[in-house]
Short mmCIF file of C-alpha atoms in Angstrom, two decimals:
data_model
loop_
_atom_site.label_atom_id
_atom_site.label_comp_id
_atom_site.label_asym_id
_atom_site.label_seq_id
_atom_site.Cartn_x
_atom_site.Cartn_y
_atom_site.Cartn_z
CA UNK A 851 46.42 7.05 4.89
CA UNK A 852 43.15 8.57 6.05
CA UNK A 853 42.69 10.47 2.77
CA UNK A 854 43.26 7.28 0.76
CA UNK A 855 40.36 5.50 2.49
CA UNK A 856 37.98 8.39 1.87
CA UNK A 857 39.07 8.67 -1.77
CA UNK A 858 38.45 4.94 -2.25
CA UNK A 859 34.97 5.24 -0.74
CA UNK A 860 34.15 8.21 -2.95
CA UNK A 861 35.29 6.25 -6.01
CA UNK A 862 33.07 3.29 -5.09
CA UNK A 863 30.00 5.45 -4.39
CA UNK A 864 30.44 7.57 -7.52
CA UNK A 865 30.31 4.44 -9.67
CA UNK A 866 27.05 3.20 -8.09
CA UNK A 867 24.26 5.49 -9.40
CA UNK A 868 21.63 3.66 -11.40
CA UNK A 869 21.22 5.06 -14.87
CA UNK A 870 17.93 4.09 -16.50
CA UNK A 871 19.53 4.38 -19.96
CA UNK A 872 22.18 1.80 -19.03
CA UNK A 873 19.45 -0.50 -17.72
CA UNK A 874 17.39 -0.09 -20.89
CA UNK A 875 14.44 1.35 -18.99
CA UNK A 876 13.74 4.38 -21.19
CA UNK A 877 12.13 7.56 -19.97
CA UNK A 878 10.07 7.75 -16.78
CA UNK A 879 6.28 7.49 -17.09
CA UNK A 880 3.56 8.59 -14.71
CA UNK A 881 0.51 6.37 -14.30
CA UNK A 882 -2.68 7.23 -12.43
CA UNK A 883 -4.67 4.22 -11.27
CA UNK A 884 -8.00 4.51 -9.48
CA UNK A 885 -9.49 1.46 -7.72
CA UNK A 886 -11.23 0.14 -4.62
CA UNK A 887 -9.86 -2.15 -1.90
CA UNK A 888 -12.26 -4.44 -0.01
CA UNK A 889 -11.02 -5.26 3.52
CA UNK A 890 -13.31 -8.03 4.82
CA UNK A 891 -12.59 -9.17 8.37
CA UNK A 892 -16.07 -10.64 8.93
CA UNK A 893 -17.29 -12.69 5.97
CA UNK A 894 -17.81 -16.28 4.85
CA UNK A 895 -14.36 -16.03 3.34
CA UNK A 896 -12.48 -13.21 5.15
CA UNK A 897 -9.81 -11.37 3.18
CA UNK A 898 -8.10 -10.01 6.30
CA UNK A 899 -7.37 -11.90 9.52
CA UNK A 900 -5.94 -10.90 12.88
CA UNK A 901 -2.70 -12.80 13.45
CA UNK A 902 -1.45 -11.19 16.67
CA UNK A 903 -2.62 -9.09 19.59
CA UNK A 904 -0.81 -7.65 22.59
CA UNK A 905 -2.15 -8.75 25.94
CA UNK A 906 -3.48 -5.18 26.37
CA UNK A 907 -5.14 -4.84 22.93
CA UNK A 908 -8.67 -5.74 24.06
CA UNK A 909 -8.55 -2.97 26.68
CA UNK A 910 -7.19 -0.39 24.23
CA UNK A 911 -9.66 2.15 22.79
CA UNK A 912 -7.51 2.26 19.62
CA UNK A 913 -6.89 -1.51 19.28
CA UNK A 914 -3.20 -0.76 19.84
CA UNK A 915 -1.04 -3.84 19.28
CA UNK A 916 -3.27 -5.78 16.86
CA UNK A 917 -1.67 -7.07 13.63
CA UNK A 918 -3.74 -8.05 10.60
CA UNK A 919 -2.63 -9.90 7.45
CA UNK A 920 -4.58 -9.07 4.29
CA UNK A 921 -5.25 -10.57 0.89
CA UNK A 922 -7.84 -7.98 -0.15
CA UNK A 923 -9.48 -7.77 -3.59
CA UNK A 924 -8.91 -4.67 -5.72
CA UNK A 925 -11.82 -3.74 -7.98
CA UNK A 926 -12.58 -1.10 -10.61
CA UNK A 927 -15.72 0.04 -8.79
CA UNK A 928 -16.84 0.14 -5.16
CA UNK A 929 -18.95 -3.03 -5.36
CA UNK A 930 -17.27 -6.37 -4.66
CA UNK A 931 -18.96 -7.62 -7.84
CA UNK A 932 -17.06 -5.02 -9.91
CA UNK A 933 -14.28 -6.24 -12.19
CA UNK A 934 -11.35 -7.51 -10.10
CA UNK A 935 -8.04 -5.96 -11.13
CA UNK A 936 -5.77 -7.37 -8.42
CA UNK A 937 -5.12 -7.97 -4.75
CA UNK A 938 -3.59 -6.02 -1.89
CA UNK A 939 -1.38 -8.45 0.00
CA UNK A 940 0.48 -7.51 3.15
CA UNK A 941 -0.16 -6.43 6.68
CA UNK A 942 -1.29 -3.61 8.86
CA UNK A 943 -0.84 -3.00 12.56
CA UNK A 944 -2.73 -0.71 14.92
CA UNK A 945 0.19 1.45 15.96
CA UNK A 946 -1.13 4.36 18.01
CA UNK A 947 -2.27 4.53 21.61
CA UNK A 948 -4.06 7.86 21.11
CA UNK A 949 -5.90 7.52 17.75
CA UNK A 950 -6.99 4.92 15.21
CA UNK A 951 -3.82 4.79 13.14
CA UNK A 952 -2.28 1.94 11.21
CA UNK A 953 1.20 1.10 10.02
CA UNK A 954 0.62 -0.44 6.57
CA UNK A 955 2.88 -2.42 4.25
CA UNK A 956 1.10 -3.70 1.13
CA UNK A 957 1.93 -5.13 -2.26
CA UNK A 958 -0.68 -4.00 -4.77
CA UNK A 959 -0.54 -6.95 -7.16
CA UNK A 960 -2.32 -6.25 -10.44
CA UNK A 961 -3.86 -9.29 -12.16
CA UNK A 962 -5.67 -7.69 -15.08
CA UNK A 963 -5.28 -4.98 -17.68
CA UNK A 964 -2.23 -2.98 -18.72
CA UNK A 965 -0.33 -3.76 -15.50
CA UNK A 966 -1.19 -7.47 -15.24
CA UNK A 967 1.60 -9.27 -13.38
CA UNK A 968 3.11 -6.07 -11.94
CA UNK A 969 3.28 -4.99 -8.30
CA UNK A 970 3.44 -1.62 -6.55
CA UNK A 971 4.71 -1.69 -2.95
CA UNK A 972 3.30 0.93 -0.56
CA UNK A 973 4.17 1.62 3.05
CA UNK A 974 3.33 4.21 5.66
CA UNK A 975 1.10 5.57 8.38
CA UNK A 976 -2.66 5.51 7.86
CA UNK A 977 -4.58 7.63 10.40
CA UNK A 978 -7.92 6.08 9.43
CA UNK A 979 -10.19 8.79 10.84
CA UNK A 980 -8.72 11.46 8.56
CA UNK A 981 -10.68 12.06 5.34
CA UNK A 982 -7.69 11.55 3.03
CA UNK A 983 -4.59 9.56 3.93
CA UNK A 984 -1.34 9.16 2.01
CA UNK A 985 1.08 6.25 1.76
CA UNK A 986 4.41 6.21 -0.07
CA UNK A 987 5.18 4.07 -3.10
CA UNK A 988 8.56 2.53 -2.27
CA UNK A 989 9.10 0.23 -5.22
CA UNK A 990 7.61 -2.31 -7.54
CA UNK A 991 8.10 -5.11 -10.02
CA UNK A 992 7.29 -5.71 -13.67
CA UNK A 993 6.03 -2.49 -15.26
CA UNK A 994 6.69 -0.75 -11.94
CA UNK A 995 10.43 -1.38 -11.58
CA UNK A 996 12.11 1.49 -9.72
CA UNK A 997 8.65 2.89 -8.89
CA UNK A 998 8.10 5.89 -6.67
CA UNK A 999 5.04 7.97 -5.93
CA UNK A 1000 2.12 7.96 -3.53
CA UNK A 1001 -1.38 6.66 -2.99
CA UNK A 1002 -4.25 8.69 -1.57
CA UNK A 1003 -6.79 6.65 0.41
CA UNK A 1004 -10.36 7.57 1.30
CA UNK A 1005 -12.91 5.47 3.15
CA UNK A 1006 -15.78 4.80 0.76
CA UNK A 1007 -17.76 2.59 3.15
CA UNK A 1008 -17.26 1.33 6.71
CA UNK A 1009 -19.55 -1.17 8.41
CA UNK A 1010 -19.36 -0.26 12.10
CA UNK A 1011 -20.86 -3.58 13.28
CA UNK A 1012 -18.10 -5.48 11.50
CA UNK A 1013 -14.87 -3.66 10.74
CA UNK A 1014 -15.36 -4.43 7.01
CA UNK A 1015 -14.44 -1.51 4.77
CA UNK A 1016 -14.29 -0.42 1.16
CA UNK A 1017 -11.48 2.04 0.52
CA UNK A 1018 -10.95 4.23 -2.53
CA UNK A 1019 -7.30 4.23 -3.67
CA UNK A 1020 -5.97 6.89 -6.02
CA UNK A 1021 -2.46 5.81 -7.03
CA UNK A 1022 0.11 8.07 -8.67
CA UNK A 1023 3.20 6.10 -9.65
CA UNK A 1024 6.36 7.10 -11.51
CA UNK A 1025 7.94 4.11 -13.26
CA UNK A 1026 10.02 3.17 -16.30
#
């Protein structure tokens, strides 16, 4: 009886693999997309807002416990006046008590160009004081169905009087 249950499970799992040919997806492609994200917490029209804080956050040297929701513009160049190519929509939370580190979950929603209407979803740890940080691509929609890959993030500009920042994103995404 025990062997029958295991055999049934093996049969179910062996019939589950996704085959891109069966789904009509074709061969995998690799796309490299370079852009800038503008995170504006202090502005006439902020693109990121704090939505929650722990009762100890204000006393924390690392802002531990603060959660921010973002709807940040993505541009081709580092200036906010550069051509807009999309938005980064999601959240980040200050998640370390010993360093400035964020947990980030973002949808990179492209609104112009070859990937207009498509989304790449990224998630991961962002230790913001490191020169280069890496988040994982965990999926996507549209042209980025079944996406995987990574994004490298570098701080291009940080205003220390406001926490406004311009971040350079270098996205490598495998998709079908």
